[in-house]
Coordinates of C-alpha atoms and ligand atoms in Angstrom, one line a residue:
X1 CA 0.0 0.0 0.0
X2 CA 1.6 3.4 -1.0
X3 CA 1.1 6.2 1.6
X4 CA 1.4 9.9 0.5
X5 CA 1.4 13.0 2.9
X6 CA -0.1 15.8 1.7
X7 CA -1.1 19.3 4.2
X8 CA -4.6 19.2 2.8
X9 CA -6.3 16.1 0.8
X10 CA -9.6 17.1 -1.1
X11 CA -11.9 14.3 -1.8
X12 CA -13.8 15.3 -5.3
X13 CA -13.2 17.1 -8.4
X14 CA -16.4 18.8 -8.6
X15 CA -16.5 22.8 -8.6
X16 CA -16.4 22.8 -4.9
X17 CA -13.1 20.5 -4.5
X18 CA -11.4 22.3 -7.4
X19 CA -11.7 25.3 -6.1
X20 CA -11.1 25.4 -2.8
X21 CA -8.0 23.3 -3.8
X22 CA -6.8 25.9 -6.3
X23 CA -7.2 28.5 -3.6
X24 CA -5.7 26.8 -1.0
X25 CA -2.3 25.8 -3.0
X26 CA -2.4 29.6 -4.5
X27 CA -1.8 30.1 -0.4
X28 CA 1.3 28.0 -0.6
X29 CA -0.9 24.8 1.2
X30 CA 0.2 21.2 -0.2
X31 CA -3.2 20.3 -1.8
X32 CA -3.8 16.7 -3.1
X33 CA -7.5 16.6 -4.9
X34 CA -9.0 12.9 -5.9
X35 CA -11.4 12.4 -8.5
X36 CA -12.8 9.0 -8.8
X37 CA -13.2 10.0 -13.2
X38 CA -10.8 9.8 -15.4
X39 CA -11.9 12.9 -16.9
X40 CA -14.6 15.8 -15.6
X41 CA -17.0 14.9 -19.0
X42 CA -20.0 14.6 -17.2
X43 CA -23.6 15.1 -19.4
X44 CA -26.2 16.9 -17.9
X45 CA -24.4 18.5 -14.7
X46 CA -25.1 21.8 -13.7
X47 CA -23.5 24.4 -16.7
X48 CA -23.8 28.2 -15.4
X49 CA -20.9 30.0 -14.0
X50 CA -22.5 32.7 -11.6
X51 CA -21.9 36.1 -11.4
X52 CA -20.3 35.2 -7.9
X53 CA -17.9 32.4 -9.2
X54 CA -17.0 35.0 -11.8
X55 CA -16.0 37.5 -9.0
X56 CA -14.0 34.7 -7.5
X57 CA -12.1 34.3 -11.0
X58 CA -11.9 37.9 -11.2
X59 CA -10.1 38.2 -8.0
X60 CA -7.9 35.3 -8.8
X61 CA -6.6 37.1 -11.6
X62 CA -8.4 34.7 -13.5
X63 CA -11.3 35.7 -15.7
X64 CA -10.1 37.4 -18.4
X65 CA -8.6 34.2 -19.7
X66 CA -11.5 32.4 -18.5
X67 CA -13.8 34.0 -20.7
X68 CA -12.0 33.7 -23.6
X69 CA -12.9 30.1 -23.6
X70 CA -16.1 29.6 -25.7
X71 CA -19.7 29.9 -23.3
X72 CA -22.7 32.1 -23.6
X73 CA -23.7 34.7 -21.4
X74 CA -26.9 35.3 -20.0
X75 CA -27.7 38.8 -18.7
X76 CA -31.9 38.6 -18.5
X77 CA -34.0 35.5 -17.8
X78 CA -37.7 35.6 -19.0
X79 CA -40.2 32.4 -18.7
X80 CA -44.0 31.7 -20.1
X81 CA -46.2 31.3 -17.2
X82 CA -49.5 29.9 -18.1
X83 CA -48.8 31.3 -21.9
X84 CA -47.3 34.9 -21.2
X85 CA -43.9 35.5 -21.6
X86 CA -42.5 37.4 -18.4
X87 CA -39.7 38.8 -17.6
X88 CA -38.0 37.7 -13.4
X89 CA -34.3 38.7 -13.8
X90 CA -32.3 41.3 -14.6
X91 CA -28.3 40.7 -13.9
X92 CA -26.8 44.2 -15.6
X93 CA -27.1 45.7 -11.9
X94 CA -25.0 43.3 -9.8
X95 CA -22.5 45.2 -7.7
X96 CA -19.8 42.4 -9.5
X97 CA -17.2 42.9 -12.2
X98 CA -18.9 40.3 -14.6
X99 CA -22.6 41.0 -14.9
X100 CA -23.9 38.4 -16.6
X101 CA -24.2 34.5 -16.1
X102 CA -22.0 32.1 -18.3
X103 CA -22.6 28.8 -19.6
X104 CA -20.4 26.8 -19.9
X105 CA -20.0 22.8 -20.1
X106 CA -18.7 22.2 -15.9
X107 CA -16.3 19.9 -17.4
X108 CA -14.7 23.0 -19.1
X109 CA -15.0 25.1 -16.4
X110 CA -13.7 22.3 -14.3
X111 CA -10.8 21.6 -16.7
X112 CA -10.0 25.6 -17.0
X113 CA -9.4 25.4 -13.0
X114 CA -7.6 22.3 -12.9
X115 CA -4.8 23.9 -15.7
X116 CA -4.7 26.7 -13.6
X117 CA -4.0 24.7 -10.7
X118 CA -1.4 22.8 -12.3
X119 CA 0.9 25.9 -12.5
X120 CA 1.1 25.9 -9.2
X121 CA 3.5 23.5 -7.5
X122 CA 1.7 23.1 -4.5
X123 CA -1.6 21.8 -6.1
X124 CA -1.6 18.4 -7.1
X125 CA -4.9 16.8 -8.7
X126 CA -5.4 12.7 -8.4
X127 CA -7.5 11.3 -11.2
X128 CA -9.1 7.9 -11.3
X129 CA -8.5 8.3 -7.7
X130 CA -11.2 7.3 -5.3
X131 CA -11.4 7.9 -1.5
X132 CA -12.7 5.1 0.4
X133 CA -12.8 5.8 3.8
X134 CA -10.8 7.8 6.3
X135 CA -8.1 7.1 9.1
X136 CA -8.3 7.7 12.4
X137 CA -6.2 8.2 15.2
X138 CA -6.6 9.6 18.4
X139 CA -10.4 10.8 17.6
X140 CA -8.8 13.3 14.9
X141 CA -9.2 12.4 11.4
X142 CA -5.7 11.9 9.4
X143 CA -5.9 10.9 5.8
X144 CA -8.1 9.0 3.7
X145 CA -7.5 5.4 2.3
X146 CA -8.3 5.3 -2.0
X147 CA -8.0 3.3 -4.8
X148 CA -6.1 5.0 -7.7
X149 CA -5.0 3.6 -11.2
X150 CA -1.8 1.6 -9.8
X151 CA -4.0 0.2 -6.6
X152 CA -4.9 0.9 -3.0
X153 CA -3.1 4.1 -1.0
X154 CA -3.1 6.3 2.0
X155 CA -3.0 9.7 2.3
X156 CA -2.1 11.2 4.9
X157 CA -3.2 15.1 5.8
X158 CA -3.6 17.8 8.6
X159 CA -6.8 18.1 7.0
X160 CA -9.4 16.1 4.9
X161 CA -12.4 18.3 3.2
X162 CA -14.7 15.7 1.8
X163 CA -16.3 17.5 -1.4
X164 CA -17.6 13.9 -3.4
X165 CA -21.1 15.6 -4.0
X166 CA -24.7 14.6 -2.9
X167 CA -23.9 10.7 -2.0
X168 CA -20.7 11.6 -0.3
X169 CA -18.9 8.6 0.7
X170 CA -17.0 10.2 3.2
X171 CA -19.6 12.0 4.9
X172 CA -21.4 8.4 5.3
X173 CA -18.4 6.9 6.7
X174 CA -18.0 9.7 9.0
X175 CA -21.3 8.9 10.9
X176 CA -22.7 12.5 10.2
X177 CA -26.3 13.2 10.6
X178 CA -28.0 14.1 7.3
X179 CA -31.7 16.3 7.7
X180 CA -33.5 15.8 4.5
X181 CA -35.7 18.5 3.2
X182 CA -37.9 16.3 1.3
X183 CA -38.1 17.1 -2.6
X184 CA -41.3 16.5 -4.5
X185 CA -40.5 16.6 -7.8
X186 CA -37.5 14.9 -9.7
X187 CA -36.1 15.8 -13.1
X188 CA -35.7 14.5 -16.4
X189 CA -33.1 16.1 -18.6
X190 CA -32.8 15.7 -22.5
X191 CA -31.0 17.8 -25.3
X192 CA -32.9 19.5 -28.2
X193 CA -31.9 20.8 -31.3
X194 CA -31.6 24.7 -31.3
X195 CA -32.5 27.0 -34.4
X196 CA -30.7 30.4 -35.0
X197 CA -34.3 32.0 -34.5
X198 CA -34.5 30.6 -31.1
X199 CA -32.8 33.2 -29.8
X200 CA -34.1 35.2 -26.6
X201 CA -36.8 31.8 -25.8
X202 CA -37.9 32.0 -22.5
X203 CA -35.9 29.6 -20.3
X204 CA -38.9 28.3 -18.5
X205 CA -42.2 27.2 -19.2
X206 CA -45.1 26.3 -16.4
X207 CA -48.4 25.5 -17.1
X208 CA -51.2 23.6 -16.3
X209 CA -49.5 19.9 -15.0
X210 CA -46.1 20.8 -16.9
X211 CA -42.8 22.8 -15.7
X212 CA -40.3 22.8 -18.7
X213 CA -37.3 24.5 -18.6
X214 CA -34.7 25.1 -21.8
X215 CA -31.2 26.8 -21.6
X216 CA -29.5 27.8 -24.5
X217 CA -26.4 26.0 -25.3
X218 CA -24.8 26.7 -28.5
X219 CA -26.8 24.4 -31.2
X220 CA -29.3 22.8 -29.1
X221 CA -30.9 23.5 -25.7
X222 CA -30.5 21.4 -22.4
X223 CA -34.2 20.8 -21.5
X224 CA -35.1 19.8 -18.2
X225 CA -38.7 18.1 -17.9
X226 CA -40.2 18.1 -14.2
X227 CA -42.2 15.7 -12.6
X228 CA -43.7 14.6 -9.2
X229 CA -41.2 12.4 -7.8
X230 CA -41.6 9.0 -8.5
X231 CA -43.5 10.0 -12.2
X232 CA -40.6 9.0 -14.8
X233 CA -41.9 4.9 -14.6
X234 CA -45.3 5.4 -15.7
X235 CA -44.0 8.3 -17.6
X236 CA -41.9 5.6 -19.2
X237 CA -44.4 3.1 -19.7
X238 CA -46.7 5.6 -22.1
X239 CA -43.9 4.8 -24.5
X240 CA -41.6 7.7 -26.0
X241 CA -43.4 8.5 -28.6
X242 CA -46.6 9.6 -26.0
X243 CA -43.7 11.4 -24.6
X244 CA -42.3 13.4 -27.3
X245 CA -45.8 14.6 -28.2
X246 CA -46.1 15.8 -24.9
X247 CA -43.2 17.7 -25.2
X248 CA -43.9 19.2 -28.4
X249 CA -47.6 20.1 -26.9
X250 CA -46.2 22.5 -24.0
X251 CA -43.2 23.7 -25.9
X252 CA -44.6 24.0 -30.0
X253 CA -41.7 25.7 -31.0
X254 CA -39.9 22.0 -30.1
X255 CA -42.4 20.3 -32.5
X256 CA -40.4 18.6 -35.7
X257 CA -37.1 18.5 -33.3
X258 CA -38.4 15.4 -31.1
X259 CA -37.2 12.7 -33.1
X260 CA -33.5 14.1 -31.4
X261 CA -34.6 11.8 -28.8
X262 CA -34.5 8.2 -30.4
X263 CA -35.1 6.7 -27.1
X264 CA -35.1 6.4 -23.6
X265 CA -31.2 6.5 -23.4
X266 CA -31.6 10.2 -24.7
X267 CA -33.3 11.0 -21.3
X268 CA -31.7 10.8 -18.2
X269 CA -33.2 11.3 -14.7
X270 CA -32.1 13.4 -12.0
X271 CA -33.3 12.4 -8.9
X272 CA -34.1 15.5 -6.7
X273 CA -32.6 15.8 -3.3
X274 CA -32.5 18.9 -0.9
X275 CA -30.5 17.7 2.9
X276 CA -27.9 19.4 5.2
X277 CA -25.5 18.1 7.5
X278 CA -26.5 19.0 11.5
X279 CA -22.6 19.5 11.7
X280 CA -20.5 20.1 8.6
X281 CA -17.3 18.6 10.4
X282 CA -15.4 16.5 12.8
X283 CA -11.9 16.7 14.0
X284 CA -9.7 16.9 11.1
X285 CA -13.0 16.7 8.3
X286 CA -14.7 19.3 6.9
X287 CA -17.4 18.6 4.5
X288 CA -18.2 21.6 1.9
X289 CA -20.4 21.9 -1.3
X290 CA -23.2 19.2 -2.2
X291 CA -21.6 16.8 0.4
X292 CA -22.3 19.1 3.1
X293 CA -25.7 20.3 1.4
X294 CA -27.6 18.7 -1.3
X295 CA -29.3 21.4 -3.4
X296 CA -32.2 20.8 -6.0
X297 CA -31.7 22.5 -9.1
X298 CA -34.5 25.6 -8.9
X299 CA -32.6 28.6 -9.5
X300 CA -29.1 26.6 -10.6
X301 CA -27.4 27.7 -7.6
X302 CA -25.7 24.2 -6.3
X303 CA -22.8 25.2 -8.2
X304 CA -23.1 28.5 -6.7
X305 CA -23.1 27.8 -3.1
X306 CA -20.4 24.8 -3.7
X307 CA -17.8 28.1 -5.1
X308 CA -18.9 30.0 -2.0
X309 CA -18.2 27.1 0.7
X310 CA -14.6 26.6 -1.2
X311 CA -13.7 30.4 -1.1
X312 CA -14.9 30.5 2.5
X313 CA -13.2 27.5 3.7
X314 CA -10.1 28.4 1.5
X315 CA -10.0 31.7 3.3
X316 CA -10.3 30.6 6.8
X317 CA -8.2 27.4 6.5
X318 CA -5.0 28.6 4.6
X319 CA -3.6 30.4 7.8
X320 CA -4.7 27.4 9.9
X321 CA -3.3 24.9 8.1
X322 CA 0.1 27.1 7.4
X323 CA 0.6 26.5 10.9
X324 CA -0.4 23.0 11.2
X325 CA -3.6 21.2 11.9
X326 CA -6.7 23.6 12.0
X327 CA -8.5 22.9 14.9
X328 CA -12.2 22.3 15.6
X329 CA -13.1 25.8 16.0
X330 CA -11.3 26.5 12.3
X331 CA -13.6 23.7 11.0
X332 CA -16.3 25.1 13.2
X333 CA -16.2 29.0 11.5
X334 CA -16.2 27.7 8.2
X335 CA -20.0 25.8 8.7
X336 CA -20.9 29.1 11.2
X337 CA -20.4 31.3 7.8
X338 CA -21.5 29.1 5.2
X339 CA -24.8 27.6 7.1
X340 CA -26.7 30.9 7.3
X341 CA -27.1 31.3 3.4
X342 CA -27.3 27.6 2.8
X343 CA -30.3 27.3 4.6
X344 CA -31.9 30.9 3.6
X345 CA -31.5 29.3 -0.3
X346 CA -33.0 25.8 0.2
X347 CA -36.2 27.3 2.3
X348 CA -36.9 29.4 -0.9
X349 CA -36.0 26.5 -3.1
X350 CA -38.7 24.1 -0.5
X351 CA -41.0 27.1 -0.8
X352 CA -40.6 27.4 -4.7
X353 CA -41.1 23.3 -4.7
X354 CA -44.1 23.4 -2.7
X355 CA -45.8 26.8 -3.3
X356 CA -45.1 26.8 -7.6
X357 CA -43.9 23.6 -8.6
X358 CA -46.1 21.3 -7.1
X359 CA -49.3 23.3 -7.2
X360 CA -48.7 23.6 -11.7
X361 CA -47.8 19.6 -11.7
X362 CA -50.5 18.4 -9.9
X363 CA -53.6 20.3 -11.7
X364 CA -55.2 20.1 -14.9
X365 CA -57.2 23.3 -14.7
X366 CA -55.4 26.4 -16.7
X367 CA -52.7 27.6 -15.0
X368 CA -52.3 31.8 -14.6
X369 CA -49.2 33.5 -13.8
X370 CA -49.6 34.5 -10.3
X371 CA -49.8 38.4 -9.8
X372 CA -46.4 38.9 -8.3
X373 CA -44.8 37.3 -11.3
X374 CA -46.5 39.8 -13.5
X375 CA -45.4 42.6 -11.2
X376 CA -41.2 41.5 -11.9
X377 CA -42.8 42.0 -15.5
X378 CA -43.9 45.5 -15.1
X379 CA -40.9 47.0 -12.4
X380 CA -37.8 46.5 -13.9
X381 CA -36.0 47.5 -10.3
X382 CA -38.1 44.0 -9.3
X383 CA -35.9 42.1 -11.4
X384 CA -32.4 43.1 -9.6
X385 CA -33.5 41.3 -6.1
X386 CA -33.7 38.0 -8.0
X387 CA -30.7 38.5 -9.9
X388 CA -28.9 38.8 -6.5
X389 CA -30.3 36.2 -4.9
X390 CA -29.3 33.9 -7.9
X391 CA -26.6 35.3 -9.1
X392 CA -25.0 35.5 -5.8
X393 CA -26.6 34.4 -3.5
X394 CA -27.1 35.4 0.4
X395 CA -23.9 35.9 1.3
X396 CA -21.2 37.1 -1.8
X397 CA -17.3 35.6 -0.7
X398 CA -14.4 37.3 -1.3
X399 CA -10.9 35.8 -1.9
X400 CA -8.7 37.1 1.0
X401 CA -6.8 33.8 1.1
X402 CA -3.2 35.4 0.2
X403 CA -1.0 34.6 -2.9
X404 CA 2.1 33.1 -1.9
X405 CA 3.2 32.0 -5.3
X406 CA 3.5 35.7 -6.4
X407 CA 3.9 37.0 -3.0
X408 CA 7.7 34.7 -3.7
Ligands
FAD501 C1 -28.5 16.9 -13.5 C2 -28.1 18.1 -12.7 C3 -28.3 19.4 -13.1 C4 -27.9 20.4 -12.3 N1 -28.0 21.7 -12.8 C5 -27.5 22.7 -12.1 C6 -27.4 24.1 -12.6 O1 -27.9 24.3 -13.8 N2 -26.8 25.0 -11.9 C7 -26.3 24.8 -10.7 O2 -25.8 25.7 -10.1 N3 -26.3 23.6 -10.1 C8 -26.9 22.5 -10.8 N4 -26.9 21.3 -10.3 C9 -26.3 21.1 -9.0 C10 -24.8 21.1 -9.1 O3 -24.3 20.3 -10.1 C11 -24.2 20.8 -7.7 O4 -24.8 21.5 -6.7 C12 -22.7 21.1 -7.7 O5 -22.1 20.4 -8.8 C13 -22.1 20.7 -6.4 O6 -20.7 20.8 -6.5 P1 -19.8 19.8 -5.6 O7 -18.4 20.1 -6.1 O8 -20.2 20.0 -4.2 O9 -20.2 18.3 -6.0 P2 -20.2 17.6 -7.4 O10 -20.3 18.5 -8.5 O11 -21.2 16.5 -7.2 O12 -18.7 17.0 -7.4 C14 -18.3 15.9 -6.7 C15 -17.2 15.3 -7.4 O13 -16.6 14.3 -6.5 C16 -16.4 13.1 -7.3 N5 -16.4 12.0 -6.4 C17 -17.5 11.5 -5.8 N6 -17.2 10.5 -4.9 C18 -15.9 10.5 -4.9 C19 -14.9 9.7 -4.2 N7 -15.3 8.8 -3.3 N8 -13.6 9.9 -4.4 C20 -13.2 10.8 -5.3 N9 -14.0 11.6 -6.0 C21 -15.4 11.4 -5.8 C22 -17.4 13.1 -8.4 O14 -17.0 12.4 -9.5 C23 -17.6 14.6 -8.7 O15 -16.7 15.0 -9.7 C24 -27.3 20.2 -11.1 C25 -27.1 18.9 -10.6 C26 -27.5 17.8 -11.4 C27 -27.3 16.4 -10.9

């Protein structure tokens, strides 16, 4: 069994893990991150880059040769509520260099901050490398045991963050206690062909017993079909052809692009989750991002509040860990920052779930926009309350984690 030491080992290659990896080896931390892929190509994960991640970049040094990889920006969001178009966000107001939000394939964005990371000597990213469980001694955790591409290792660490996502295997094996939410709907995801005249179609569409959402990528939208949970079997048994005419009924302009989807293979679905850790740590383990936090995808914010936990944790565990092992309270601050606007964003996402979602899935009478939704319409000032709470959520981080590498 080989055994590596490393100051900090990040379990994960997902936006959270990256990051906070790359900021922490910017600080001049050792940073080992393992990623149980051999690559970050992964369909149907969530694509935007918010304004907030973009003020990360910015303050990295980063995002003007971030955005000169290829993505679309998205400065407005409109839907069609029970048939009229309406306008909910406006982004051009953001108190943020980057006013806008990008999409972006993650595995792009994922692979943009992994090259970055690899010009730093102190960051060093394990792929095909799986954690397994973690090592113990004297009730502190100290390393993780994983499987990589020549066999089984150890790696040893003043500090393990688990960031492996929604079904965290290191957040099981650490006993924590998980509170779930409840999510009533789950979500099938499909791509559809986009048309040069498509542009400006409304991202969203909820209507009597349908909630269809498109985002624009390039030549063909990612289309996300939502239904109470536990629907996609009988769904499924209606045959796909009963399917695409559904489809094509609540979104017309898709009619004549269905047969994109030859079968069931060409639909994936996401199971919907929303939980929280009681306590985000333990001696030695931090958990951050979807591992701490399961988000469901209203408002595409996981990837969102997964940046903010790494730039918080980054900024309050570089000093520690320059010194040695952070201690509990280290671990303790980073959950007493992050938990306040973790939970703020899934009560509006359990409120949105209950009060909209539900309510336009389970009916079959016509469905009207509600009058607040035409009001973001008509006041244009409306739309910039949204726009923050999307684009950056309840609590914006900044990078003060320093630079060592330049700071040499
Ligand atoms: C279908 C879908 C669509 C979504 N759409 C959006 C959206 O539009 N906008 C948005 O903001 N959010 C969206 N989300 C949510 C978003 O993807 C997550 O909230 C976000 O990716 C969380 O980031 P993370 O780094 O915490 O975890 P993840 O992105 O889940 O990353 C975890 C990483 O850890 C790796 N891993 C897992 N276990 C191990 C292990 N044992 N050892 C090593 N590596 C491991 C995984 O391969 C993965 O790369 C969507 C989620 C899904 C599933």
């Amino acid at each position: 069994m080989q055994t590596l030491k490393t100051q900090c080992c990040i379990a994960g290659g997902g936006p959270a893990g990256v990051m906070a990896g790359y900021i922490l080896a910017r600080a001049g931390i050792e940073v080992t991150v393992l990623e149980k892929h051999a690559d970050f190509l992964r369909d149907f994960r969530g694509d935007t880059v918010h304004p907030s991640t973009l003020q990360a970049l910015y303050e990295l040094g980063l995002l003007d040769r971030f955005l000169e990889r290829p993505h679309n920006q998205l400065t407005e969001l409109s839907g069609n509520v029970g048939g009229e178009v309406l306008r909910f966000v406006d982004f051009r107001h953001l108190p943020t260099k980057a006013k806008f939000v990008v999409i972006m394939p993650q595995w792009d964005f994922l692979n943009f901050l992994a090259e970055e990371g690899a010009k730093l000597s102190t960051f060093k990213l394990m792929m095909q490398t799986q954690a397994s469980g973690l090592t113990e001694a004297g009730g502190r955790v100290t390393g993780v045991t994983a499987t990589g591409p020549d066999g089984p290792l150890t790696i040893e660490a003043d500090l393990v963050i688990a960031a492996d996502g929604r079904s965290s295997t290191l957040r099981e094996q650490a006993g924590f206690t998980v509170h779930d939410l409840g999510a009533p709907i789950d979500v099938l995801w499909m791509r559809l062909p986009r048309h040069p005249e498509d542009a400006n179609a409304a991202l969203g569409n909820i209507g009597a017993g349908y909630v269809f959402v498109t985002i624009e990528r390039g030549d063909y939208f990612q289309c996300a079909y939502v239904v109470p949970k536990g629907g996609y079997e009988p769904i499924r048994a209606g045959g796909i052809e009963a399917f695409r005419e559904r489809i094509a009924t609540i979104a017309p302009m898709m009619r004549g692009r269905m047969q994109a989807l030859k079968d069931w293979d060409d639909v994936k679905l996401l199971s919907v989750s929303v939980d929280r850790l009681e306590q985000w740590w333990k001696s030695g383990l931090l958990c951050i991002g979807d591992a701490a936090h399961a988000m469901s995808p209203i408002g595409g914010v996981g990837i969102n509040l997964a940046i903010q936990d790494a730039v918080a944790a980054a900024n309050l565990l570089a000093g520690p860990l320059s010194r040695g092992k952070p201690s509990d309270a280290d671990l303790a601050a980073v959950q007493a920052r992050r938990l306040g606007p973790v939970r703020a964003m899934q009560a509006l996402q359990v409120m949105v779930q209950n009060r909209v979602l539900s309510p336009a899935l389970n009916t079959d009478k016509p469905f009207k926009a509600p009058w607040i939704a035409r009001l973001f319409d008509k006041i244009p000032l409306l739309r910039r309350i949204p726009a923050r709470i999307v684009g950056l959520g309840f609590r914006l981080e900044h990078v003060t984690a320093p630079d060592a590498h330049t700071a040499r």
